mmCIF file of C-alpha atoms and ligand atoms in Angstrom:
data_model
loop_
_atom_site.group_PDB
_atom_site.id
_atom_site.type_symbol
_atom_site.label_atom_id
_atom_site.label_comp_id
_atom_site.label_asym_id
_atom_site.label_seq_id
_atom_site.Cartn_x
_atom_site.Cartn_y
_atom_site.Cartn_z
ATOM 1 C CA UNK A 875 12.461 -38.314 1.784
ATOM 2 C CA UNK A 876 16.110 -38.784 0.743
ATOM 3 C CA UNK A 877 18.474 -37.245 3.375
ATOM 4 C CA UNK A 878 20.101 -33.971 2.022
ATOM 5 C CA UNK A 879 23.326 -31.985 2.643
ATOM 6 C CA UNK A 880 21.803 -28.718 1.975
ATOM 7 C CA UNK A 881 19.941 -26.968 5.731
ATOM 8 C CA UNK A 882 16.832 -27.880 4.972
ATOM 9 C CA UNK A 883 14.436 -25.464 7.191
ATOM 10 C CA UNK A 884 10.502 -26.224 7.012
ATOM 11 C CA UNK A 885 7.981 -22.967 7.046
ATOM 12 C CA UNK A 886 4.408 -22.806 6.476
ATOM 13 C CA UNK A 887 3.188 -23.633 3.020
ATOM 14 C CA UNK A 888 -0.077 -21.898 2.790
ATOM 15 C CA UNK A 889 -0.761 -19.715 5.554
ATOM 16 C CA UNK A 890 -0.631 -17.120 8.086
ATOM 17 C CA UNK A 891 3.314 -17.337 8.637
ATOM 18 C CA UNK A 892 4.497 -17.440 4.982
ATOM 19 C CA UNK A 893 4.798 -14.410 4.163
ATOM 20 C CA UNK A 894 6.347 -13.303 7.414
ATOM 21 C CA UNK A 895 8.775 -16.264 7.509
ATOM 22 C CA UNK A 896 10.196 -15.683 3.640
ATOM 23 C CA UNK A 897 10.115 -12.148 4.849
ATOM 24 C CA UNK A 898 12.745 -12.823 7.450
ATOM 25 C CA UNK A 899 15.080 -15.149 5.479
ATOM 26 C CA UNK A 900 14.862 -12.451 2.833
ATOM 27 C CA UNK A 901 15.980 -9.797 5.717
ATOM 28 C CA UNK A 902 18.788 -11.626 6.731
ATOM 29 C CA UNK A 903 20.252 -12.436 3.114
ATOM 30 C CA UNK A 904 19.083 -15.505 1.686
ATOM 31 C CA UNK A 905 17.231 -15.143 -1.611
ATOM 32 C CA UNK A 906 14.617 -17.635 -3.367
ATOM 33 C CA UNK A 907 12.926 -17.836 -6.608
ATOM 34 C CA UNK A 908 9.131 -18.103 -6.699
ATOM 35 C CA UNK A 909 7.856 -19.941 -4.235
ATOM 36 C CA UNK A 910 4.431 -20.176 -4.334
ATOM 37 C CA UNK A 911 2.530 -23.383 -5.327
ATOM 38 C CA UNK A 912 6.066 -25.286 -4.779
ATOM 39 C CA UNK A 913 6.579 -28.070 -2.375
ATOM 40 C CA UNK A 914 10.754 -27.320 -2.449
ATOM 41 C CA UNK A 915 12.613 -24.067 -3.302
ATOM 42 C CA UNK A 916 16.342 -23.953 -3.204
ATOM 43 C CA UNK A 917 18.131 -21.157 -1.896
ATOM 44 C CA UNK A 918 19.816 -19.063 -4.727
ATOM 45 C CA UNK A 919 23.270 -18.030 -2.542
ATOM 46 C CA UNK A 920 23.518 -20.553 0.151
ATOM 47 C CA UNK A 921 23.160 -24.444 0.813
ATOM 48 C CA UNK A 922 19.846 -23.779 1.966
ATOM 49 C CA UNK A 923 16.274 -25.527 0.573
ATOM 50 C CA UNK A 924 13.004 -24.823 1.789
ATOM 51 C CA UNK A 925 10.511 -26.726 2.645
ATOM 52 C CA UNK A 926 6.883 -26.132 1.814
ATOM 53 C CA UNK A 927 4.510 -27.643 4.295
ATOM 54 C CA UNK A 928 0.921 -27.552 6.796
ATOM 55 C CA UNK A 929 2.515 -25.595 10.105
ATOM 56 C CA UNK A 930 1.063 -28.718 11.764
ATOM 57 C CA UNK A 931 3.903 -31.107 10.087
ATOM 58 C CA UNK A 932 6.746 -29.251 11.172
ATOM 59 C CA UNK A 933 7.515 -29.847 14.579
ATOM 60 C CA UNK A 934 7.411 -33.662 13.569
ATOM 61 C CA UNK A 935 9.625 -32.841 10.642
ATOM 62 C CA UNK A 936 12.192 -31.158 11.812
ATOM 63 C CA UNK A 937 11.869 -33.746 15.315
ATOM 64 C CA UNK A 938 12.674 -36.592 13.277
ATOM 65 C CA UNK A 939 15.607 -34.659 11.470
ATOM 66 C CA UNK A 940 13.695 -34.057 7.559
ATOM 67 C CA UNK A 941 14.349 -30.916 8.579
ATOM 68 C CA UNK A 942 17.067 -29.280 10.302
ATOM 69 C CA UNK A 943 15.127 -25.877 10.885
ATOM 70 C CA UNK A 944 11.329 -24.939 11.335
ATOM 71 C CA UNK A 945 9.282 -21.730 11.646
ATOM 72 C CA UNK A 946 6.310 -22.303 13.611
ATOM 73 C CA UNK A 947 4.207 -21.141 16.446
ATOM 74 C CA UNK A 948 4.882 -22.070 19.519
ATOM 75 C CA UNK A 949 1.226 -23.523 20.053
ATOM 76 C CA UNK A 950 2.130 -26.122 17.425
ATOM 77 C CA UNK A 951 5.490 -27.336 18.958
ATOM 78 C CA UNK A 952 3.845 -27.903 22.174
ATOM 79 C CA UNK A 953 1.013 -29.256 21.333
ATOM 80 C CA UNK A 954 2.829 -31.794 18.974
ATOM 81 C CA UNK A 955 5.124 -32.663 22.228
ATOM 82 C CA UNK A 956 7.615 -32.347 19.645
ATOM 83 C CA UNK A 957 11.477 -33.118 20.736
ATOM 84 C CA UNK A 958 13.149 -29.923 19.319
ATOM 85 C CA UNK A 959 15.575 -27.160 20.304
ATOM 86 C CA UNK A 960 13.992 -24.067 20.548
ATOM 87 C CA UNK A 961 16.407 -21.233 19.067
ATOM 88 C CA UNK A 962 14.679 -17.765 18.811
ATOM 89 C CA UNK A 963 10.927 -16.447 19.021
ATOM 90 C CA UNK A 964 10.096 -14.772 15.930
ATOM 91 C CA UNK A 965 8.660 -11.617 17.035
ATOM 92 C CA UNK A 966 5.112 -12.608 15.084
ATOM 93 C CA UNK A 967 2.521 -14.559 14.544
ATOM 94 C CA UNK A 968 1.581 -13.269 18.248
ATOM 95 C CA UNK A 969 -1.714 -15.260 19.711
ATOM 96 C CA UNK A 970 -2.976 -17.264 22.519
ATOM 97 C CA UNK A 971 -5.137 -20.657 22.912
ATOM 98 C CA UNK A 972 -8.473 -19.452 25.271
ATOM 99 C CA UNK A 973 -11.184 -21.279 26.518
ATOM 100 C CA UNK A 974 -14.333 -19.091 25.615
ATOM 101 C CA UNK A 975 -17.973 -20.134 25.907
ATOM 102 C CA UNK A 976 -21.143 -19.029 24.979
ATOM 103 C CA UNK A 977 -21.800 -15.190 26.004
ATOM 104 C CA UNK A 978 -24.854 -15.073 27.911
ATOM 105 C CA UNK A 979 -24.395 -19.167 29.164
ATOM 106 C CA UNK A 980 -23.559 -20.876 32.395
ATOM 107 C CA UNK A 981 -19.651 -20.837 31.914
ATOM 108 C CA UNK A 982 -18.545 -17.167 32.954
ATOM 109 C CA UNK A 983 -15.327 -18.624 34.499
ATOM 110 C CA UNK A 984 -12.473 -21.478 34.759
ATOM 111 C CA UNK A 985 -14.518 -23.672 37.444
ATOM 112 C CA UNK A 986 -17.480 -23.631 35.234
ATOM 113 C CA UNK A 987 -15.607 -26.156 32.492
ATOM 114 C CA UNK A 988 -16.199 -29.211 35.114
ATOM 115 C CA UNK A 989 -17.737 -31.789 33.319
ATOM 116 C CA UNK A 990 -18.185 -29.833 30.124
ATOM 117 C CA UNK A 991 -17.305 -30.490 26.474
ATOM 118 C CA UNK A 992 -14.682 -28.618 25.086
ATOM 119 C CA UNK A 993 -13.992 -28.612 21.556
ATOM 120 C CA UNK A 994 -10.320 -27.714 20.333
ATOM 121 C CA UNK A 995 -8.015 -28.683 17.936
ATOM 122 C CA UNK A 996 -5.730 -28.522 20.694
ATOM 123 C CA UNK A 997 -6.585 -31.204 22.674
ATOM 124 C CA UNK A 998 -3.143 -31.556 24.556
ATOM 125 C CA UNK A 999 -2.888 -28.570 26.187
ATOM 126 C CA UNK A 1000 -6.453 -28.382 26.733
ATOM 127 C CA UNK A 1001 -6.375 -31.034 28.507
ATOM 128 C CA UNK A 1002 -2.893 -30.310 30.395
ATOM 129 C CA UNK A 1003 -4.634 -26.891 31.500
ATOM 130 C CA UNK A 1004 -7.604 -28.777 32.874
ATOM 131 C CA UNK A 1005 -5.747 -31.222 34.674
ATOM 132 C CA UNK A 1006 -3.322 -28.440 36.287
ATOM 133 C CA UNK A 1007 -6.801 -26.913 37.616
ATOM 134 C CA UNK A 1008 -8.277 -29.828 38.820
ATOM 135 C CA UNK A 1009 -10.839 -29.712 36.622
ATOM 136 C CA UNK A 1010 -12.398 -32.707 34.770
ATOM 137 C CA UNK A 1011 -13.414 -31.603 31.319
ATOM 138 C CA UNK A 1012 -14.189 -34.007 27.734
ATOM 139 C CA UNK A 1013 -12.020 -32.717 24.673
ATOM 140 C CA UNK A 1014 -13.734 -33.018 21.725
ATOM 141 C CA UNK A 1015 -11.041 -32.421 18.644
ATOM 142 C CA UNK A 1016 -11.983 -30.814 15.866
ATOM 143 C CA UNK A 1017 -9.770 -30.011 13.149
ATOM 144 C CA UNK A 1018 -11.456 -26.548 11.829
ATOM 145 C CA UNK A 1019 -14.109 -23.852 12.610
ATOM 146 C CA UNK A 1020 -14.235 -24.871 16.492
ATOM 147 C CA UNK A 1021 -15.896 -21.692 17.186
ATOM 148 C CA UNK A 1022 -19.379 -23.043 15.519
ATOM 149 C CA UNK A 1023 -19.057 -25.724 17.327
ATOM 150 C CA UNK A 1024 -21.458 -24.822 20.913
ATOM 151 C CA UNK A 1025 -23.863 -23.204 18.377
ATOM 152 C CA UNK A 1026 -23.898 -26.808 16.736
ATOM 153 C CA UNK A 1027 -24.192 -28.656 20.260
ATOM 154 C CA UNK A 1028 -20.858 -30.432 19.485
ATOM 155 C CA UNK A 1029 -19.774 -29.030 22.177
ATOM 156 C CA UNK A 1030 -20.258 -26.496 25.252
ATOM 157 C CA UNK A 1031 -17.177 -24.009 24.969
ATOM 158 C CA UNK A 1032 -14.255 -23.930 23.141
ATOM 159 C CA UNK A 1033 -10.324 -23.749 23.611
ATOM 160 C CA UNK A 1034 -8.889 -22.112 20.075
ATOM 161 C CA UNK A 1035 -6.364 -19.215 18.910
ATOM 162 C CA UNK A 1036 -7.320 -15.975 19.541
ATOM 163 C CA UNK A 1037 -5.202 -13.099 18.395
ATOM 164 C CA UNK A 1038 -7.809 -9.830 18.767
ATOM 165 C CA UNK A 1039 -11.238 -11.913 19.571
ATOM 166 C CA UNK A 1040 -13.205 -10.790 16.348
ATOM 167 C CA UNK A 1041 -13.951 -14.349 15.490
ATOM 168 C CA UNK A 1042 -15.078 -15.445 18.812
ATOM 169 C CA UNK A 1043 -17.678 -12.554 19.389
ATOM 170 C CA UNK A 1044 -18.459 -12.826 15.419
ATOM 171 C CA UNK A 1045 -19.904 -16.125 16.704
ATOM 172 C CA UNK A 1046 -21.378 -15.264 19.848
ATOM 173 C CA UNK A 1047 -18.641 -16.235 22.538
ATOM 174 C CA UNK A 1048 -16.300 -14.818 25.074
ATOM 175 C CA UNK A 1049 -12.704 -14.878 26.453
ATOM 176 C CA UNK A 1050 -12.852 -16.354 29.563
ATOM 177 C CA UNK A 1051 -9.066 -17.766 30.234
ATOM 178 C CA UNK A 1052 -5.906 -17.586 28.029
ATOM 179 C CA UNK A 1053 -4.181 -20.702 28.724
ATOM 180 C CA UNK A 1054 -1.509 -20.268 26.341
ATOM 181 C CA UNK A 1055 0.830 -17.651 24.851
ATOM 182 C CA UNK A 1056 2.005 -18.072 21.550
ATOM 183 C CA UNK A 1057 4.469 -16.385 18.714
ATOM 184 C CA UNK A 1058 6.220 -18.213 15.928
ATOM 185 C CA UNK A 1059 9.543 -19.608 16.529
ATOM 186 C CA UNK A 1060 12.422 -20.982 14.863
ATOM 187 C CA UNK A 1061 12.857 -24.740 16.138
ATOM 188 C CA UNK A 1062 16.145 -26.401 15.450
ATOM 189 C CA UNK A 1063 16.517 -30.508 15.388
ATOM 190 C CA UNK A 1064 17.891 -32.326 18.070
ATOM 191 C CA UNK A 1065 19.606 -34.873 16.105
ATOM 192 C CA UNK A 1066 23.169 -34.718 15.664
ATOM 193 C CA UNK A 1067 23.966 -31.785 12.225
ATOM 194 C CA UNK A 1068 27.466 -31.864 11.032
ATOM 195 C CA UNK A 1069 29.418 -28.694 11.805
ATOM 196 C CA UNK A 1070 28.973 -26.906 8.346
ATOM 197 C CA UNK A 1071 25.359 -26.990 8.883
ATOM 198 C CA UNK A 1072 25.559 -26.025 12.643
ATOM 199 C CA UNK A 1073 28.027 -23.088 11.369
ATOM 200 C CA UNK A 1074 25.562 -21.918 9.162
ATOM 201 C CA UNK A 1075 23.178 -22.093 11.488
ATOM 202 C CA UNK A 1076 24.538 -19.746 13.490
ATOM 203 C CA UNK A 1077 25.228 -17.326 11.024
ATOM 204 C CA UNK A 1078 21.906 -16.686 10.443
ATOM 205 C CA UNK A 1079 20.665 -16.620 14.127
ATOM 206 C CA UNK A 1080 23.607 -13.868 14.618
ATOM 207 C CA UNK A 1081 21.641 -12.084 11.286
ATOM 208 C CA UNK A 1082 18.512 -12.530 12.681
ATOM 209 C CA UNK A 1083 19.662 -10.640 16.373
ATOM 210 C CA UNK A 1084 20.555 -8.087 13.839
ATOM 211 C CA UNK A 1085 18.047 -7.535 11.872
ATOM 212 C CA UNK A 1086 14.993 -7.641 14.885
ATOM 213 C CA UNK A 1087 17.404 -5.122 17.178
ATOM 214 C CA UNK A 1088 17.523 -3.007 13.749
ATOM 215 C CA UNK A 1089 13.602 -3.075 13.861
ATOM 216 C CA UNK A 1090 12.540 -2.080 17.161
ATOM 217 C CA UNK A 1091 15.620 0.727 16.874
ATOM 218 C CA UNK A 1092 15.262 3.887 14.820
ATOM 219 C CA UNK A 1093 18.277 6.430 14.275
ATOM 220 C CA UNK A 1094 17.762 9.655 15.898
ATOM 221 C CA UNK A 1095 19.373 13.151 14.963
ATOM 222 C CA UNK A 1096 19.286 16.505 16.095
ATOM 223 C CA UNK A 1097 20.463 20.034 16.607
ATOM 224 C CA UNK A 1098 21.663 21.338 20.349
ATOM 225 C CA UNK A 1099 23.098 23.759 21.952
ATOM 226 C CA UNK A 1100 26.601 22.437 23.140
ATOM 227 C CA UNK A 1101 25.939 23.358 26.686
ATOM 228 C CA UNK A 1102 22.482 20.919 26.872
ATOM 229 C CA UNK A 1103 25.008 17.778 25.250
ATOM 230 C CA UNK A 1104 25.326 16.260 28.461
ATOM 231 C CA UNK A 1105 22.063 16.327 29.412
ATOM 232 C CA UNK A 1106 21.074 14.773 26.218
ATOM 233 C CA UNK A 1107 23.144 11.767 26.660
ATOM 234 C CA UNK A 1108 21.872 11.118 29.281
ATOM 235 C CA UNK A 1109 18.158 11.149 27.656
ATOM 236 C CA UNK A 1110 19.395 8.953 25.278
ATOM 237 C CA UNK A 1111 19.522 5.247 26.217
ATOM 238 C CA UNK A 1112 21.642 4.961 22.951
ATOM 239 C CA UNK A 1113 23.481 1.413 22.129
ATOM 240 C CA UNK A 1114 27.028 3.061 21.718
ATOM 241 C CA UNK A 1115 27.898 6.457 22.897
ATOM 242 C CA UNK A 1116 26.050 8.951 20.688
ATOM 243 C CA UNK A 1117 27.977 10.473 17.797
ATOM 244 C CA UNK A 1118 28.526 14.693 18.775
ATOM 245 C CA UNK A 1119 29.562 16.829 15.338
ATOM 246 C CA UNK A 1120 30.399 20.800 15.427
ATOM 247 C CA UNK A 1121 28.232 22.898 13.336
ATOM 248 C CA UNK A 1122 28.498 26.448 11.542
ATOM 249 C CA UNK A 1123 26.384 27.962 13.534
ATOM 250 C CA UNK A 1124 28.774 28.553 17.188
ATOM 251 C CA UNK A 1125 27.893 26.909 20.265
ATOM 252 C CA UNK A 1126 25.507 24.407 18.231
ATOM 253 C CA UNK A 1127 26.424 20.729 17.620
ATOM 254 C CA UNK A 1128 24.686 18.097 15.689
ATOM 255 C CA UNK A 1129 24.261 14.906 17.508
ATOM 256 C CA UNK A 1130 23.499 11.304 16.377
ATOM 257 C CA UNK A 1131 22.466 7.987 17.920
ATOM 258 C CA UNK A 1132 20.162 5.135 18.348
ATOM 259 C CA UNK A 1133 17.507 4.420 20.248
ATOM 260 C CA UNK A 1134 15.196 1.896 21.060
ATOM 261 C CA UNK A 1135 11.560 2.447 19.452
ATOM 262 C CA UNK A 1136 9.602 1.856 22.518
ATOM 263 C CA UNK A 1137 11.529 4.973 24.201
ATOM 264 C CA UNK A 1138 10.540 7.314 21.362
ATOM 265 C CA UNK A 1139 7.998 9.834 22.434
ATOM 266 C CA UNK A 1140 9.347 10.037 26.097
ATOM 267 C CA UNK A 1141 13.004 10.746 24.487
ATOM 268 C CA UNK A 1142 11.568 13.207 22.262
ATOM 269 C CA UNK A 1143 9.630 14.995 24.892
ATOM 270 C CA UNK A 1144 12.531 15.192 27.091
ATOM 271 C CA UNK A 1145 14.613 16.442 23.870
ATOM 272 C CA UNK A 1146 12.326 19.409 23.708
ATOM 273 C CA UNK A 1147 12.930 20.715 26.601
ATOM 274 C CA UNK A 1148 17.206 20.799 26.446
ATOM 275 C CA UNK A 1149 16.206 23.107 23.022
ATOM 276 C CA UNK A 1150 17.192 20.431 20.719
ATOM 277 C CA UNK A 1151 15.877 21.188 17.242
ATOM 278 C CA UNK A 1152 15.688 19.573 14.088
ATOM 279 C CA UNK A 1153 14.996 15.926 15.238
ATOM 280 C CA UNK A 1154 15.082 13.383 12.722
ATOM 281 C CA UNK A 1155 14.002 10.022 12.909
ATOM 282 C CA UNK A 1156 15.217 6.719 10.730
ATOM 283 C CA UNK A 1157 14.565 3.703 10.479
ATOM 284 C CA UNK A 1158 17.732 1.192 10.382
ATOM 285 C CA UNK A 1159 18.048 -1.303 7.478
ATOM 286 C CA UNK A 1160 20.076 -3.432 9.905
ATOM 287 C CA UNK A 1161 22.343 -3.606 12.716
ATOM 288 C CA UNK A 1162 25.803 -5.585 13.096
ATOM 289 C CA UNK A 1163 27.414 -5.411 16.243
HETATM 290 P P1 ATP B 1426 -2.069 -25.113 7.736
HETATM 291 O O1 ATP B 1426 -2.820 -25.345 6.481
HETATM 292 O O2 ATP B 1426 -0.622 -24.820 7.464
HETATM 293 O O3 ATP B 1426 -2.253 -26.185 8.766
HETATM 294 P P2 ATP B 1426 -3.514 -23.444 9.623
HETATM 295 O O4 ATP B 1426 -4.901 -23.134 9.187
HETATM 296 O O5 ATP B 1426 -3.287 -24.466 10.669
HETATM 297 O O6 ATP B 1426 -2.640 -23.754 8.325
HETATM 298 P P3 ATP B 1426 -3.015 -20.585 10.077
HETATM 299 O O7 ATP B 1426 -4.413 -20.148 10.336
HETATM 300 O O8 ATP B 1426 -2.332 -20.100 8.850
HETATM 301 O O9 ATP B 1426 -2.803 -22.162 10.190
HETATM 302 O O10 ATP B 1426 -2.158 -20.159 11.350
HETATM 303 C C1 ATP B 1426 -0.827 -20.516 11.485
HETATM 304 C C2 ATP B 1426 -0.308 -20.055 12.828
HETATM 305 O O11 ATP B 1426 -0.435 -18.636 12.919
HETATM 306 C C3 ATP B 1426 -1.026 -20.553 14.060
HETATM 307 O O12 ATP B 1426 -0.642 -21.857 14.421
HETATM 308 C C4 ATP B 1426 -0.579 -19.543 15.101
HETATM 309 O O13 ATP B 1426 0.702 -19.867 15.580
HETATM 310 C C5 ATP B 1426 -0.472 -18.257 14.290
HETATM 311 N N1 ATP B 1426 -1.593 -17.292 14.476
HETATM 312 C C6 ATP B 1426 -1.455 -15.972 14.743
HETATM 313 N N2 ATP B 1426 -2.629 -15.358 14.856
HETATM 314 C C7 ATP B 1426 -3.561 -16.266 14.639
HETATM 315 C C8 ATP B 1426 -4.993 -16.232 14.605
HETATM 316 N N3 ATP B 1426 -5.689 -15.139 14.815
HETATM 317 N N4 ATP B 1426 -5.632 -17.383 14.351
HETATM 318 C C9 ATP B 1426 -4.958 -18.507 14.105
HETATM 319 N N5 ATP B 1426 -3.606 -18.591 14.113
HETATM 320 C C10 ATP B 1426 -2.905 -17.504 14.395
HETATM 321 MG MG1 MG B 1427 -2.286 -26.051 10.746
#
């Protein structure tokens, strides 16, 4: 492929991530025509092409510098060995590679893979897990549908991706050891970009903080009495000191602030009970700071 001066950054052609991954380039600015069925898309308001490809190609890709940016999951990069920065995790795509067996067999734990076959389409950290334990184990690769494989006799257990474990007791097998945890990532080259690219770069990583704060925060309002105001600020784990306006009524004020989601219900609860009334929740487009 012909070297290009635009930030090239490979995602997922076909797959789970696509949607999530145009998603976020969308969310922090950059806008596309169609994409679908199209091996290159350029990027309508910055030097920017995609590129359309299997997740599996692009650690390699963006290792050997086709690419100066990739979106995949972490289970990819390492078990391609690839030689790339790592710049953010993605905040989806969440799963782990697990060794499960058969459900009623002899494997119920990690011991029990000794001298088994294990078929994976990760055979590299399969295997690095194994040898960390001690434990001497035959990797049998397989590219697809690994969890048929014991019912087959290809194999005796498995190693694949689990995210909630539908598939494997679908087919008759259980968890029995996450041995790696996994979200997608964006992966940056490691050979030498030239300093518009590298500016750019980090533009959109600085967009990207933004935008994931923005999500896991939601804008909080509310009515008080001006007496409980201290009290509420220090409920409110808020980013900035929160924002405290007079009202009509006397001795009420309306205050305003952020907070993280995950704090939500215990911040409301403990709202409640200073009399604050009227709380209204948003959620943030995005967040510069
Ligand atoms: P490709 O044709 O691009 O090679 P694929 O079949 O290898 O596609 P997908 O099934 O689309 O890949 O999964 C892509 C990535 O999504 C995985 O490598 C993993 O990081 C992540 N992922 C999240 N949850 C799951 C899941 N339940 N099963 C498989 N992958 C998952
Ligand atoms: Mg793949």
């Amino acid at each position: 492929m012909e070297s290009s001066s635009s930030l090239r950054i490979a995602i997922q052609k076909n797959g789970r991530l696509t949607e999530k991954s145009i998603d976020l380039l969308e969310n922090i600015g950059l806008r596309f025509d169609e994409y679908k069925n199209r091996l290159m898309v350029r990027c309508r308001n910055f030097d920017v092409e995609l590129l359309l490809i299997r997740d599996d190609d692009i650690p390699e890709y963006v290792q050997d510098g086709v690419c100066d940016l990739g979106l995949v999951g972490a289970n990819v990069t390492a078990e391609k060995q690839a030689d790339v920065t790592v710049l953010r995790d993605l905040d989806f795509g969440y799963c782990r590679l697990s060794l499960a067996a058969p459900k009623n067999g002899d494997i119920k734990e990690v011991t029990d893979f000794e001298s088994t076959r294990v078929a994976t389409s990760y055979p590299v950290l399969t295997q690095k897990y194994f040898q960390e334990q001690g434990i001497t184990a035959r990797t049998v690769e397989i590219s697809g549908a690994v969890e048929i494989t014991p019912t087959l006799d290809v194999a005796d257990a498995i190693c694949d991706i689990v995210s909630s474990g539908s598939t494997l007791r679908a087919n008759g097998l259980k968890e029995i050891q996450p041995i790696f945890q996994s979200q997608t990532q964006m992966i940056k080259t490691n050979k030498e970009l030239p300093q518009e690219k590298l500016e750019l770069i980090e533009k959109f990583l600085i967009r990207i903080e933004g935008s994931q704060t923005a999500e896991k925060s939601r804008y909080i309002m509310m009515n008080a009495p001006e007496n409980s105001v201290e009290e509420i600020i220090r409920i409110i784990p808020s980013l900035k000191s929160p924002t405290v306006l007079p009202l009509a009524e006397k001795d009420m004020v309306a205050i305003h602030s952020v907070i993280p989601i995950k704090k939500f219900w215990d911040v409301m609860e403990q709202l409640k009970e200073t009399g604050a009334t009227g709380i209204v929740i948003l959620p943030i487009e995005n967040m510069i700071f």
